[in-house]
Short mmCIF file of C-alpha atoms and ligand atoms in Angstrom, two decimals:
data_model
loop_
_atom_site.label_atom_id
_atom_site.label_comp_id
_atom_site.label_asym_id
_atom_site.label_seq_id
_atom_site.Cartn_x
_atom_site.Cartn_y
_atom_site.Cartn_z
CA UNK E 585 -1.02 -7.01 -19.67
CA UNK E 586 -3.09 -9.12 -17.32
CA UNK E 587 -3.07 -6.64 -14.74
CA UNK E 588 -2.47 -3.65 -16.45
CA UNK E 589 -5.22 -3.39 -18.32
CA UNK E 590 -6.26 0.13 -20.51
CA UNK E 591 -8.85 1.62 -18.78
CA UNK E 592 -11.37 4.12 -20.12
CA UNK E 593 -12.89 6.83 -17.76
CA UNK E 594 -16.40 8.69 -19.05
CA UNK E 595 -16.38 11.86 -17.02
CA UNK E 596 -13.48 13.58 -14.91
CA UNK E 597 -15.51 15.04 -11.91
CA UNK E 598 -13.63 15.14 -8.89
CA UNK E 599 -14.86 10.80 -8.66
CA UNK E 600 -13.27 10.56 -12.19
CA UNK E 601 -10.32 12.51 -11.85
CA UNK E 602 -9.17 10.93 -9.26
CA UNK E 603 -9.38 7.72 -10.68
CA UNK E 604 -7.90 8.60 -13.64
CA UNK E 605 -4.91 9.61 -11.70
CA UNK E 606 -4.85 6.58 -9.40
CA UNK E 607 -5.40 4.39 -12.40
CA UNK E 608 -2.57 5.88 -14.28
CA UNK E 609 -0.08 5.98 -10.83
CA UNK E 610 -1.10 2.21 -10.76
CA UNK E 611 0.36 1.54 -14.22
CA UNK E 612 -2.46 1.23 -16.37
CA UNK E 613 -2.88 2.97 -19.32
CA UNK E 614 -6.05 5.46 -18.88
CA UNK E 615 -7.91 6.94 -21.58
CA UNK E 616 -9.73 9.81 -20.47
CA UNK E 617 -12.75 11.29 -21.74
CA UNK E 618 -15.18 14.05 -21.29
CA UNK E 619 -17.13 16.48 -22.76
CA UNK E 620 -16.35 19.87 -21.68
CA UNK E 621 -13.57 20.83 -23.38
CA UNK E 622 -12.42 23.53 -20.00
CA UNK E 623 -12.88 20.37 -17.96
CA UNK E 624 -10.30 18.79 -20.90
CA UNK E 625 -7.96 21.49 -20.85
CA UNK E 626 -7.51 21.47 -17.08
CA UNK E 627 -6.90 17.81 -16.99
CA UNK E 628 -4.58 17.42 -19.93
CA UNK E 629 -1.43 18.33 -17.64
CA UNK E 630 -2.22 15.61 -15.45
CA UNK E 631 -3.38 13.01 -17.56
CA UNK E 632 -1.79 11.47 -20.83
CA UNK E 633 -4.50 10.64 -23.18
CA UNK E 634 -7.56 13.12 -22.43
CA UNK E 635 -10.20 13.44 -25.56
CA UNK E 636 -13.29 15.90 -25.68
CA UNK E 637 -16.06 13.70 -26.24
CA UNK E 638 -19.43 13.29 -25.99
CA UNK E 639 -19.31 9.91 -24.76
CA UNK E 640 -23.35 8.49 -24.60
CA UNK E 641 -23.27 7.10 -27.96
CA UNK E 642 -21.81 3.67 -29.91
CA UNK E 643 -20.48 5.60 -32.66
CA UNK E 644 -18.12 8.02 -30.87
CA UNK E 645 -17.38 5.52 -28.44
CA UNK E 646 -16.46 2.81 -31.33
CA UNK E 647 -14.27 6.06 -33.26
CA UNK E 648 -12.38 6.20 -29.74
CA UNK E 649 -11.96 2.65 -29.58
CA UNK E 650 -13.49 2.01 -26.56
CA UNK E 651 -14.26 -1.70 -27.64
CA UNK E 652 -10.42 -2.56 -27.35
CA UNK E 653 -11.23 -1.18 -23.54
CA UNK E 654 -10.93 -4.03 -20.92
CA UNK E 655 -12.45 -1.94 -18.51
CA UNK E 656 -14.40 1.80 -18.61
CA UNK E 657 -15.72 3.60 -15.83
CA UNK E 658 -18.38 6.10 -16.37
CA UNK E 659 -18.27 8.87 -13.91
CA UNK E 660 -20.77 10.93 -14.44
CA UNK E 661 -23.32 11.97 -11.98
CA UNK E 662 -25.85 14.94 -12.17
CA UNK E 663 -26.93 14.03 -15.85
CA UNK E 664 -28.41 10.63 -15.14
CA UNK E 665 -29.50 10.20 -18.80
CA UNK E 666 -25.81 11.02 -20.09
CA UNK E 667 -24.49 8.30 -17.77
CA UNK E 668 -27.03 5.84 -18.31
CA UNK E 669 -26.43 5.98 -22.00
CA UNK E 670 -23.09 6.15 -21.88
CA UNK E 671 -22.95 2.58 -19.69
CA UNK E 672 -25.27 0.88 -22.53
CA UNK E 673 -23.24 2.39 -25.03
CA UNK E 674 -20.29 0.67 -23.44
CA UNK E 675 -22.36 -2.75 -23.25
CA UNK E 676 -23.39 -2.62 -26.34
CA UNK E 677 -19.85 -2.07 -27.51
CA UNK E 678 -18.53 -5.45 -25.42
CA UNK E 679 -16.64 -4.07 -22.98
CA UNK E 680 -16.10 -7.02 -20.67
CA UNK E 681 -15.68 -5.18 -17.23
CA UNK E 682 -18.06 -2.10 -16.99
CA UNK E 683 -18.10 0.35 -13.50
CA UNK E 684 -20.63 2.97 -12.76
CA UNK E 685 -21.12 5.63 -10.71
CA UNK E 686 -24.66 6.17 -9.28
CA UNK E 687 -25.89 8.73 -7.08
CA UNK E 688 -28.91 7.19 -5.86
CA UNK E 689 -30.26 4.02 -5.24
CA UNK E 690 -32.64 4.09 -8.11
CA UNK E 691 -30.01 5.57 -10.42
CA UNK E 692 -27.59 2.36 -9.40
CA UNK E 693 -30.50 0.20 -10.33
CA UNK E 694 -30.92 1.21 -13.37
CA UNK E 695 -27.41 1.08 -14.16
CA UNK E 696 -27.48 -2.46 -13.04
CA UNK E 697 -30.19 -3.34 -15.18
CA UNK E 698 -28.95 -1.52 -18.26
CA UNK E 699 -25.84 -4.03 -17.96
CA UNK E 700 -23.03 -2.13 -15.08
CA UNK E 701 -21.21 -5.02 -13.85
CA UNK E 702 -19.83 -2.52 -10.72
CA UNK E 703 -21.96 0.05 -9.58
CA UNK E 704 -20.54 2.08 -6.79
CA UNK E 705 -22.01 4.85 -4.39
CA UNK E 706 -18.85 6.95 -3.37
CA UNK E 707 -21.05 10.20 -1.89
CA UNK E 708 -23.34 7.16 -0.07
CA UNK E 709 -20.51 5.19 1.54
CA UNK E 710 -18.39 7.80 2.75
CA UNK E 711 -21.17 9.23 4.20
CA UNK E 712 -21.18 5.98 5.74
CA UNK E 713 -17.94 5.88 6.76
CA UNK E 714 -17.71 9.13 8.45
CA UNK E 715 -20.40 9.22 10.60
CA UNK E 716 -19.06 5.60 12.23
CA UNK E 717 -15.57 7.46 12.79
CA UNK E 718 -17.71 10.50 14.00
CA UNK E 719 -19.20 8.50 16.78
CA UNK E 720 -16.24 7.89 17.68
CA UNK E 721 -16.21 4.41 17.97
CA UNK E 722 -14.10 3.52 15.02
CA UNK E 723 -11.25 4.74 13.57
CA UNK E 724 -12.11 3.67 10.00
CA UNK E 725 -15.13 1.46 8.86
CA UNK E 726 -15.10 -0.11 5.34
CA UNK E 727 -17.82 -1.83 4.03
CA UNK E 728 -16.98 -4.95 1.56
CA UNK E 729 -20.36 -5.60 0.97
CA UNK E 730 -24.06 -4.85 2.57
CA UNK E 731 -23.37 -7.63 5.19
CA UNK E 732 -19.35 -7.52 5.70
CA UNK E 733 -17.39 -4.68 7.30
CA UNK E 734 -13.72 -3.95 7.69
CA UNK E 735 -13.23 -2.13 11.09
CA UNK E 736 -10.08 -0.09 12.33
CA UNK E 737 -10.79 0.44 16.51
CA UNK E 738 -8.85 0.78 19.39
CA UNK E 739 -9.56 -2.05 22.25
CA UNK E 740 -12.68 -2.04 24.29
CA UNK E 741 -11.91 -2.39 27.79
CA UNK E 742 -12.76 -6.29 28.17
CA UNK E 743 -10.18 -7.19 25.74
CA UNK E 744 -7.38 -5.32 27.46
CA UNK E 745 -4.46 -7.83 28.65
CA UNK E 746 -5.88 -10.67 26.92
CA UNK E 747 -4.52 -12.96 24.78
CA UNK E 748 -7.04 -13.14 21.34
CA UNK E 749 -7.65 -16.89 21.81
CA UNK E 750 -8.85 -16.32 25.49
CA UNK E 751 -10.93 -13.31 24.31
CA UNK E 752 -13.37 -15.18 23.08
CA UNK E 753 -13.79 -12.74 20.50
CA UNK E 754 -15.38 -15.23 17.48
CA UNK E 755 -17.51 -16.97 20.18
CA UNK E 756 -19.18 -14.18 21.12
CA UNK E 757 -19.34 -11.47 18.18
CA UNK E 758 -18.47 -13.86 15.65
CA UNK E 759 -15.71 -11.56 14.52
CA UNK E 760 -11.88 -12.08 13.28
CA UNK E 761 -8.84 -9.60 14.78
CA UNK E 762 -7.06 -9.50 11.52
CA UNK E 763 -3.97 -6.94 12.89
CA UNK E 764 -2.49 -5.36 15.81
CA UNK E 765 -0.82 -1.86 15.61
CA UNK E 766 1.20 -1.04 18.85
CA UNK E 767 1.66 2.53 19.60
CA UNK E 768 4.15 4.11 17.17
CA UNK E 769 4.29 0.58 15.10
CA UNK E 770 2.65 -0.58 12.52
CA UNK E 771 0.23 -3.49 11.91
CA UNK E 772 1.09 -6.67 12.26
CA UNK E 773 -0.89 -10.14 11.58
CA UNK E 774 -2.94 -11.16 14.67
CA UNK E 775 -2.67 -14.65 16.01
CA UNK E 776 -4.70 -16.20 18.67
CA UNK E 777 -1.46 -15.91 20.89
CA UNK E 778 -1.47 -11.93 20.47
CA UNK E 779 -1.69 -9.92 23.47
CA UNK E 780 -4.23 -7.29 23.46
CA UNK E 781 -3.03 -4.03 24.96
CA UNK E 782 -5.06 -0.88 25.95
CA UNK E 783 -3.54 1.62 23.64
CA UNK E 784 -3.26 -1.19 20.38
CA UNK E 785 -5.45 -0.34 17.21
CA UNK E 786 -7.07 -3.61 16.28
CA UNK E 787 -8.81 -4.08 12.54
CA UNK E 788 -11.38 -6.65 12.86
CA UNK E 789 -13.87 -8.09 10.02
CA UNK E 790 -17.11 -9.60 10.63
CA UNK E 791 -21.15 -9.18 9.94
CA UNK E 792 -22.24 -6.08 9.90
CA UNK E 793 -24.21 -6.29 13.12
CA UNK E 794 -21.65 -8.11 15.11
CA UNK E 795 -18.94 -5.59 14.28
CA UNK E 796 -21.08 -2.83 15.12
CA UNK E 797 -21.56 -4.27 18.30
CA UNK E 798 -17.71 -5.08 19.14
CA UNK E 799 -17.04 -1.50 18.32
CA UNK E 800 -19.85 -0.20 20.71
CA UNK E 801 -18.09 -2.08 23.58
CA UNK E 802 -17.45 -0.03 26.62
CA UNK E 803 -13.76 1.42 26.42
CA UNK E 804 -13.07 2.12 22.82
CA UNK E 805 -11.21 5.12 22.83
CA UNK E 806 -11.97 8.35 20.71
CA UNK E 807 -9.22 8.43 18.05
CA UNK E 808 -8.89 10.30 14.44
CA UNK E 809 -6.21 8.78 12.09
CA UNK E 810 -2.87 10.20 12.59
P1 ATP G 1293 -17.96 14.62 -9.09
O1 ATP G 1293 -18.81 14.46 -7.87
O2 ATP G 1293 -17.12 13.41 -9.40
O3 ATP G 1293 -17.17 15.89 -9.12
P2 ATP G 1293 -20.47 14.76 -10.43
O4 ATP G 1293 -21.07 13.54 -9.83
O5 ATP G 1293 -20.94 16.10 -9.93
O6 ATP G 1293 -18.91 14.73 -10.36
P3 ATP G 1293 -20.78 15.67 -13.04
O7 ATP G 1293 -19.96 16.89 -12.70
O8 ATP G 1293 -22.17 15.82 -13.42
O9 ATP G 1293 -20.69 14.60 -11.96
O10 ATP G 1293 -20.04 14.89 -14.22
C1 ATP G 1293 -18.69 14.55 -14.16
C2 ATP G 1293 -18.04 14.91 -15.46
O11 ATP G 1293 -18.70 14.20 -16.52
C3 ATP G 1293 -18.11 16.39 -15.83
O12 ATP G 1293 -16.80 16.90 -15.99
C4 ATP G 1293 -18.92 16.43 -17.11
O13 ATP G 1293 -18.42 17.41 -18.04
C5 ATP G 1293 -18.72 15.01 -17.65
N1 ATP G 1293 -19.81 14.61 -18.56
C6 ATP G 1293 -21.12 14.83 -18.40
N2 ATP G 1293 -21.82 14.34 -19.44
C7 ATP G 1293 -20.92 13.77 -20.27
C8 ATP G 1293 -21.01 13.09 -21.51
N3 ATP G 1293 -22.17 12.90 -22.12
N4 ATP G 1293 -19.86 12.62 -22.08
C9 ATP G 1293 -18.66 12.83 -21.47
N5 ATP G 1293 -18.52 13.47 -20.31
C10 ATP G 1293 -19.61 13.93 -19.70
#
């Protein structure tokens, strides 16, 4: 099951939950755990495998079998000692591919340091990512790391009529136009021969900077996601 792989998920917040049920949609077999047992009940309809647990130590994490886990994810957030102990738990066990949540920096850290091979700010990036489509300047903004973004935008003005390669697009804001969605179509693969029109959606990836700037270009126009 190379891609498949059982996953294990500490914690079914609303973050948990719904990767629990995303995980399982995807195919893989989840094993859920957490330690309120209403928190169990409510999930057990939606999930196959939920356990009550308290998950922040080797032993009940070894009587689970976590160390057969490929992958866990610990989802807790408010009790930062439960999920810190929970991730070392999981280290300590083995378990070769280890997410965290954090809900602060320092928390993240710490995670990190305790052995988290993925630690992940959800509240912290969508906060991110909603106040670039609040400006109104991009549709959707997706980071991929601190220094890369993934932008969805509609076409500033300079652009319009254009053909990509004449654009001068990677000259100047050392950015790539991945795709091209006309209006009512869907996205397509951009080549230096596409044709820029006014009312296209464009997804571009570059530097952060750089596709900050391209989306602060004079004729973007204000759009929320159909
Ligand atoms: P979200 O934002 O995803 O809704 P949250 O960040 O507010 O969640 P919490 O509600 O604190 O996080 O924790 C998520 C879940 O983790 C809860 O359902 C809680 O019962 C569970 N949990 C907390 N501590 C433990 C533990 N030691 N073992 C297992 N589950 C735990």
């Amino acid at each position: 099951m190379a891609n498949k792989e059982q996953v294990l998920v500490i914690g079914l917040g609303r973050f948990g939950q719904a990767l629990a049920q995303t995980m399982t949609r995807l195919g893989h077999e989840v094993l859920a755990i957490d330690s309120d047992p209403s928190v169990v009940r409510k999930c057990a309809g939606d999930l196959a495998t939920v356990v009550e647990a308290d998950a922040t130590t080797v032993e009940v994490l070894r009587q689970i079998g976590a160390d057969d886990f490929g992958m866990a994810v610990v989802a807790i957030g408010n009790d930062i000692q439960a999920s810190i102990m929970a991730t070392y738990a999981l280290v300590d066990l083995g378990v070769p591919m280890i997410w965290a949540k954090a809900i602060t920096t320092q928390h993240g850290a710490i995670l990190q340091r305790v052995g988290a091979h993925n630690v992940v700010f959800p509240e912290r990036d969508m906060g991110v990512r909603v106040a670039h489509t609040m400006s109104g300047r991009t549709i959707d903004y997706v980071e991929l790391d601190t220094e890369f973004v993934l932008i969805e935008a509609t076409v500033p003005t300079e652009f319009v009529n254009k053909r990509i390669a004449d654009t001068g697009v990677r000259q100047k804001y050392d950015i790539t136009v991945l795709c091209v969605k006309r209006p009512g179509g869907r996205f397509t693969y951009a080549t230096q021969d596409t044709v820029l029109n006014e009312k296209d959606l464009v997804v571009v990836f570059g530097p952060t900077r750089k596709a900050e700037e391209f989306a602060a270009l004079p004729g973007h126009r204000t759009l929320l996601r159909d």
